[in-house]
Coordinates of C-alpha atoms and ligand atoms in Angstrom, one line a residue:
M18 CA 54.7 61.9 41.0
R19 CA 55.0 65.0 38.7
I20 CA 51.8 67.0 38.8
G21 CA 51.0 70.0 36.5
V22 CA 48.4 72.6 37.5
L23 CA 47.0 75.3 35.6
T24 CA 44.1 78.2 35.7
A25 CA 42.3 78.9 32.6
G26 CA 39.3 81.1 31.5
G27 CA 38.1 84.0 33.5
D28 CA 39.6 84.4 36.9
C29 CA 37.6 83.7 40.1
P30 CA 38.4 84.3 43.9
G31 CA 39.5 81.0 45.3
L32 CA 42.0 80.0 42.4
N33 CA 45.1 80.5 44.7
A34 CA 43.5 78.5 47.5
V35 CA 43.2 75.4 45.3
I36 CA 46.9 75.9 44.1
R37 CA 48.0 76.4 47.6
S38 CA 46.0 73.3 48.8
V39 CA 47.3 71.1 45.6
V40 CA 50.9 72.1 46.7
H41 CA 50.6 71.3 50.2
R42 CA 48.9 67.9 49.8
A43 CA 51.2 66.7 47.0
V44 CA 54.6 68.0 48.2
D45 CA 54.0 67.8 51.8
N46 CA 52.2 64.4 51.9
Y47 CA 53.3 62.6 49.1
G48 CA 56.7 64.2 48.2
D49 CA 55.5 65.0 44.6
E50 CA 56.9 67.7 42.3
V51 CA 54.3 70.3 41.2
L52 CA 54.7 72.5 38.0
G53 CA 52.5 75.5 37.7
F54 CA 51.8 76.3 34.1
E55 CA 51.5 80.1 33.4
D56 CA 48.6 81.6 31.7
G57 CA 46.4 78.7 31.5
Y58 CA 46.7 76.2 28.5
A59 CA 48.9 78.6 26.7
G60 CA 51.7 78.0 29.2
L61 CA 51.4 74.5 28.5
L62 CA 51.6 75.0 24.9
D63 CA 54.5 77.3 25.1
G64 CA 56.3 75.4 27.9
R65 CA 56.2 78.3 30.3
Y66 CA 55.9 77.0 33.8
R67 CA 57.4 77.4 37.4
S68 CA 58.2 74.7 40.0
L69 CA 55.7 75.2 43.0
D70 CA 56.9 74.5 46.6
L71 CA 55.7 75.2 49.9
N72 CA 57.4 78.7 50.1
G73 CA 56.0 79.5 46.5
V74 CA 52.4 79.2 47.7
S75 CA 52.9 80.8 51.3
G76 CA 50.5 83.7 51.9
I77 CA 48.1 83.2 49.0
L78 CA 45.1 81.6 50.7
A79 CA 43.3 84.9 51.0
R80 CA 44.6 86.4 47.9
G81 CA 42.1 86.9 44.8
G82 CA 43.2 86.2 41.2
T83 CA 45.5 83.5 40.5
I84 CA 49.4 83.5 40.9
L85 CA 49.7 81.6 37.7
G86 CA 47.9 83.8 35.4
S87 CA 44.8 82.8 33.2
S88 CA 44.0 83.2 29.5
R89 CA 41.0 82.0 27.3
L90 CA 41.8 79.9 24.3
E91 CA 39.5 80.1 21.3
R92 CA 37.6 76.8 21.0
D93 CA 38.9 76.1 17.6
R94 CA 42.3 76.6 18.6
L95 CA 42.0 74.7 21.4
R96 CA 40.4 71.7 19.6
E97 CA 43.4 71.9 17.1
A98 CA 45.9 72.3 19.9
C99 CA 44.6 69.2 21.9
G100 CA 46.8 66.7 20.4
H101 CA 49.6 69.0 20.7
L102 CA 49.0 69.7 24.3
A103 CA 48.8 66.2 25.3
E104 CA 52.3 65.7 23.7
E105 CA 53.6 68.8 25.7
A106 CA 52.4 67.3 28.8
R107 CA 54.0 63.9 28.0
D108 CA 57.3 65.6 27.3
F109 CA 57.2 67.4 30.7
G110 CA 56.7 63.9 32.2
I111 CA 53.3 65.0 33.7
D112 CA 51.8 62.0 35.7
A113 CA 48.7 64.2 36.3
L114 CA 47.3 67.4 35.1
I115 CA 44.9 69.5 37.2
P116 CA 43.3 72.2 35.2
I117 CA 41.2 74.5 37.3
G118 CA 38.4 76.4 35.3
G119 CA 35.0 76.8 34.0
E120 CA 32.9 75.2 31.3
G121 CA 35.6 76.0 28.3
T122 CA 38.6 74.7 30.4
L123 CA 36.8 71.5 31.5
T124 CA 35.7 70.9 28.0
A125 CA 39.3 71.0 27.1
A126 CA 40.2 68.9 30.2
R127 CA 37.7 66.1 28.8
M128 CA 39.3 66.4 25.2
L129 CA 42.8 65.9 26.7
S130 CA 41.5 63.1 28.9
D131 CA 40.2 61.5 25.7
A132 CA 43.6 61.9 24.0
G133 CA 44.9 59.6 26.8
L134 CA 46.3 62.3 29.3
P135 CA 45.9 61.5 33.0
V136 CA 43.6 64.6 34.1
V137 CA 41.9 65.7 37.3
G138 CA 39.6 68.7 36.8
V139 CA 38.7 71.3 39.4
P140 CA 35.6 73.3 38.7
K141 CA 35.5 77.0 39.2
T142 CA 33.3 80.0 38.3
I143 CA 31.6 83.0 39.9
D144 CA 28.4 82.1 37.8
N145 CA 28.0 78.8 39.8
D146 CA 26.7 77.1 36.4
I147 CA 28.6 74.0 36.3
S148 CA 26.3 70.8 36.3
S149 CA 27.4 67.9 38.7
T150 CA 28.5 70.4 41.6
D151 CA 26.4 72.0 43.9
R152 CA 28.6 74.9 44.2
T153 CA 31.5 76.3 42.4
F154 CA 34.1 78.5 44.5
G155 CA 33.9 82.2 43.6
F156 CA 30.2 82.2 43.7
D157 CA 29.8 82.9 47.2
T158 CA 32.3 86.0 47.1
A159 CA 30.6 87.5 44.0
V160 CA 27.0 87.1 45.6
G161 CA 28.3 88.9 48.7
V162 CA 30.0 91.7 46.6
A163 CA 26.7 92.2 44.8
T164 CA 24.7 92.2 47.9
E165 CA 26.8 94.6 49.7
A166 CA 26.5 96.9 46.6
M167 CA 22.5 96.7 46.6
D168 CA 22.6 97.4 50.2
R169 CA 24.5 100.4 49.9
L170 CA 22.5 101.6 46.7
K171 CA 19.3 101.4 48.7
T172 CA 20.2 104.2 51.0
T173 CA 21.4 106.6 48.2
A174 CA 18.2 105.4 46.0
E175 CA 15.8 106.4 48.9
S176 CA 17.4 109.7 49.5
H177 CA 16.9 110.7 45.7
Q178 CA 13.6 108.8 45.2
R179 CA 15.5 106.8 42.4
V180 CA 15.1 103.4 40.7
M181 CA 18.4 101.6 40.9
V182 CA 19.0 99.0 38.1
V183 CA 22.0 96.9 39.2
E184 CA 23.5 94.6 36.6
V185 CA 25.5 91.7 37.8
M186 CA 27.5 88.9 36.0
G187 CA 25.9 85.8 34.8
R188 CA 25.6 84.9 30.9
H189 CA 23.4 82.0 30.6
A190 CA 22.6 81.4 34.4
G191 CA 21.2 84.0 36.7
W192 CA 22.5 82.5 39.9
I193 CA 24.3 85.6 41.0
A194 CA 21.3 87.7 40.2
L195 CA 18.8 85.3 42.1
E196 CA 20.8 84.9 45.3
S197 CA 22.2 88.5 45.6
G198 CA 18.9 89.8 44.6
M199 CA 17.1 87.9 47.1
A200 CA 19.8 88.6 49.9
A201 CA 19.7 92.3 49.3
G202 CA 15.8 92.3 49.0
A203 CA 15.7 93.6 45.5
H204 CA 12.3 94.5 44.1
G205 CA 12.7 93.0 40.9
I206 CA 15.1 90.3 39.6
C207 CA 15.6 89.6 35.8
L208 CA 17.3 86.3 34.9
P209 CA 18.8 84.9 31.5
E210 CA 16.4 81.8 32.1
R211 CA 13.1 84.0 31.7
P212 CA 12.5 86.8 29.4
F213 CA 11.1 89.6 31.5
D214 CA 8.5 92.2 30.5
P215 CA 9.5 95.9 31.6
A216 CA 5.7 96.7 31.9
D217 CA 5.7 94.3 35.2
L218 CA 8.7 96.4 36.6
V219 CA 7.0 99.5 35.8
K220 CA 3.9 98.1 37.7
M221 CA 6.1 97.2 40.7
V222 CA 7.9 100.5 41.0
E223 CA 4.5 102.6 40.6
E224 CA 2.8 100.3 43.2
R225 CA 5.8 100.8 45.7
F226 CA 5.7 104.5 45.3
S227 CA 1.7 104.7 45.6
R228 CA 2.5 103.0 49.2
G229 CA 4.8 105.5 50.1
K230 CA 8.0 103.9 49.4
K231 CA 10.6 106.2 47.8
F232 CA 12.9 103.9 45.9
A233 CA 13.3 100.5 44.1
V234 CA 16.0 98.4 43.2
V235 CA 16.1 95.9 40.3
C236 CA 18.8 93.2 40.1
V237 CA 19.3 92.3 36.3
A238 CA 21.8 89.5 35.3
E239 CA 23.9 90.5 32.2
G240 CA 22.4 87.8 30.1
A241 CA 18.7 88.8 30.8
H242 CA 16.5 89.5 27.8
P243 CA 13.2 91.4 27.5
A244 CA 10.5 89.1 26.1
E245 CA 9.9 89.6 22.4
G246 CA 8.2 92.7 21.5
T247 CA 8.2 94.5 25.0
M248 CA 11.3 96.5 24.5
D249 CA 14.0 97.5 22.0
Y250 CA 16.9 95.5 22.9
G251 CA 18.8 93.4 20.0
K252 CA 21.1 90.3 20.5
G253 CA 24.7 90.8 20.5
A254 CA 27.0 89.2 18.1
I255 CA 29.3 86.2 19.1
D256 CA 32.9 86.9 19.9
Q257 CA 35.9 84.3 19.0
F258 CA 35.4 82.6 22.3
G259 CA 31.6 81.6 21.3
H260 CA 30.4 84.4 24.0
E261 CA 27.7 86.8 23.0
R262 CA 28.8 90.4 23.0
F263 CA 26.1 91.9 25.4
Q264 CA 24.5 95.1 24.5
G265 CA 24.2 96.4 28.1
I266 CA 20.8 95.2 29.5
G267 CA 21.4 97.2 32.8
T268 CA 21.7 100.6 31.0
A269 CA 18.9 99.8 28.4
L270 CA 16.5 98.7 31.3
A271 CA 17.3 101.9 33.4
Y272 CA 16.5 104.1 30.3
E273 CA 13.3 102.3 29.5
L274 CA 12.3 102.7 33.1
E275 CA 12.9 106.2 33.2
R276 CA 11.2 106.9 30.0
R277 CA 8.0 104.9 31.2
L278 CA 7.9 106.1 34.7
G279 CA 8.9 109.7 34.5
K280 CA 11.3 109.0 37.5
E281 CA 14.9 108.8 37.6
A282 CA 16.5 105.4 37.1
K283 CA 20.2 104.8 37.3
P284 CA 22.3 101.8 35.8
V285 CA 25.0 100.5 38.0
I286 CA 27.0 98.0 36.3
L287 CA 29.1 95.9 38.8
G288 CA 31.2 93.9 36.4
H289 CA 34.5 92.7 37.2
V290 CA 34.2 93.9 40.9
Q291 CA 32.3 91.0 41.3
R292 CA 35.4 88.7 40.5
G293 CA 38.2 90.8 42.2
G294 CA 39.6 90.6 45.7
T295 CA 39.6 88.2 48.7
P296 CA 37.4 85.0 48.6
T297 CA 35.0 84.6 51.4
A298 CA 35.5 81.9 54.1
F299 CA 33.2 79.6 52.4
D300 CA 35.0 79.8 48.9
R301 CA 38.6 79.4 50.7
V302 CA 37.3 76.0 52.4
L303 CA 35.7 74.7 49.2
A304 CA 38.7 75.6 47.1
T305 CA 40.8 74.0 49.6
R306 CA 38.9 70.9 49.7
F307 CA 38.7 70.6 45.9
G308 CA 42.6 70.9 45.7
W309 CA 43.0 68.2 48.5
H310 CA 40.6 65.9 46.9
A311 CA 42.1 66.4 43.3
V312 CA 45.6 65.4 44.6
E313 CA 44.0 62.3 46.3
A314 CA 42.3 61.3 43.0
A315 CA 45.6 61.6 41.1
H316 CA 47.1 59.5 43.4
R317 CA 44.3 56.8 43.3
G318 CA 44.5 57.0 39.3
D319 CA 40.9 58.5 39.2
F320 CA 41.3 60.3 36.0
G321 CA 38.9 61.8 33.5
R322 CA 36.8 63.1 36.4
M323 CA 36.5 66.3 38.3
T324 CA 36.1 67.2 42.1
A325 CA 32.3 68.3 42.9
L326 CA 30.5 69.3 46.0
K327 CA 27.4 67.1 46.8
G328 CA 25.7 68.3 50.0
N329 CA 28.7 68.4 52.2
D330 CA 30.8 65.9 50.5
I331 CA 33.4 66.2 47.9
V332 CA 32.8 63.5 45.3
M333 CA 34.4 62.7 41.8
V334 CA 32.2 63.1 38.8
P335 CA 33.2 62.2 35.1
L336 CA 34.2 65.3 33.3
A337 CA 32.0 64.1 30.3
E338 CA 28.9 64.4 32.6
A339 CA 30.0 67.8 33.9
V340 CA 30.3 69.6 30.5
T341 CA 27.3 68.3 28.7
E342 CA 24.8 71.2 29.9
L343 CA 24.9 74.4 32.0
K344 CA 23.2 74.6 35.3
T345 CA 20.6 77.0 35.0
V346 CA 18.2 78.4 37.7
P347 CA 15.2 76.0 37.9
K348 CA 11.5 77.3 37.8
D349 CA 10.9 76.6 41.6
R350 CA 13.8 78.9 42.7
M351 CA 12.4 81.7 40.6
L352 CA 9.1 81.2 42.3
E353 CA 10.7 81.6 45.8
A354 CA 12.3 84.7 44.8
E355 CA 9.2 86.2 43.2
S356 CA 7.4 85.8 46.7
V357 CA 9.8 88.4 48.1
F358 CA 9.3 91.3 45.7
Ligands
F6P404 O1 32.2 83.2 33.2 C1 32.5 84.0 34.4 C2 32.3 85.5 33.9 O2 32.7 86.2 35.0 C3 31.0 85.7 33.3 O3 30.0 85.8 34.4 C4 31.1 87.0 32.6 O4 30.2 87.3 31.5 C5 32.6 86.6 32.0 O5 33.3 85.7 32.6 C6 33.4 87.9 31.8 O6 34.6 87.5 31.2 P1 35.8 88.4 30.8 O7 36.6 88.5 32.0 O8 36.4 87.8 29.5 O9 35.1 89.8 30.2

């Protein structure tokens, strides 16, 4: 069998672990040929690929990023390119294509599958917002990085009696903010799923200081918004990939808290630090299992589906189901987090 593999969209710790696992299972067990397309779907469109063998994936399990490179394609371009992509894949004699990516990549995978291409998707994103899988790899790593950052910020905040406003990734879903905020014992957590009132944060900080505490940490997701009329903060324009250009909620909120409290408040934007570097053991294992199951699915002819984690099991779910809606933080998870403020 000739298998094509590509990584598309924002990178994520664990991508290399999937590539390695696909190659090991496919080459070692089935004697397959694996072609790695470069820079996501762009490589498939332009015919840029390399043959991947066991040597080519040696030593990459713990390496962040992706050895194949990644890119985003604009939605409209992708839609237009779909027929062409399917043709290219057929010309290369691809018997199974394994695109590894987030919501945009899997939507394209679904379109390719609808166009008749044998596709097995593998979900990835540090945001953990893909429905139909309990977890995506990369999330555990990002939560670990954000948690460690907040642990560190607490000691310096306390020395200077400051409020730290830590902005983490999460456009539409606040999973990173929720779990890193909980793990680090943040005193306030703001999620995209629920508009916040800065007055509540002011109250929380004042109450802490009145009890003799000398600092506070607020964890805010980049996609969080203040409730209507509570603070000046505009919605950003939409870029060519259909993403909102954020106005910097961490910085805006820190200034707002400083103004209202008369205490120093510092914004800390963690940004792409959360996506870089070596994956955690959990993410390496999940990524490796996804790669193994993707190859098995290809050999069973189980196409138009993606790997998913359900409890402790890896199962296959229809791509159509996976990309219909984002998995956002449910209300009961927010309530659990509130109880630790
Ligand atoms: O979707 C993953 C993600 O890391 C988001 O959390 C973040 O908003 C976005 O990608 C950033 O993308 P880029 O690398 O294009 O700036």
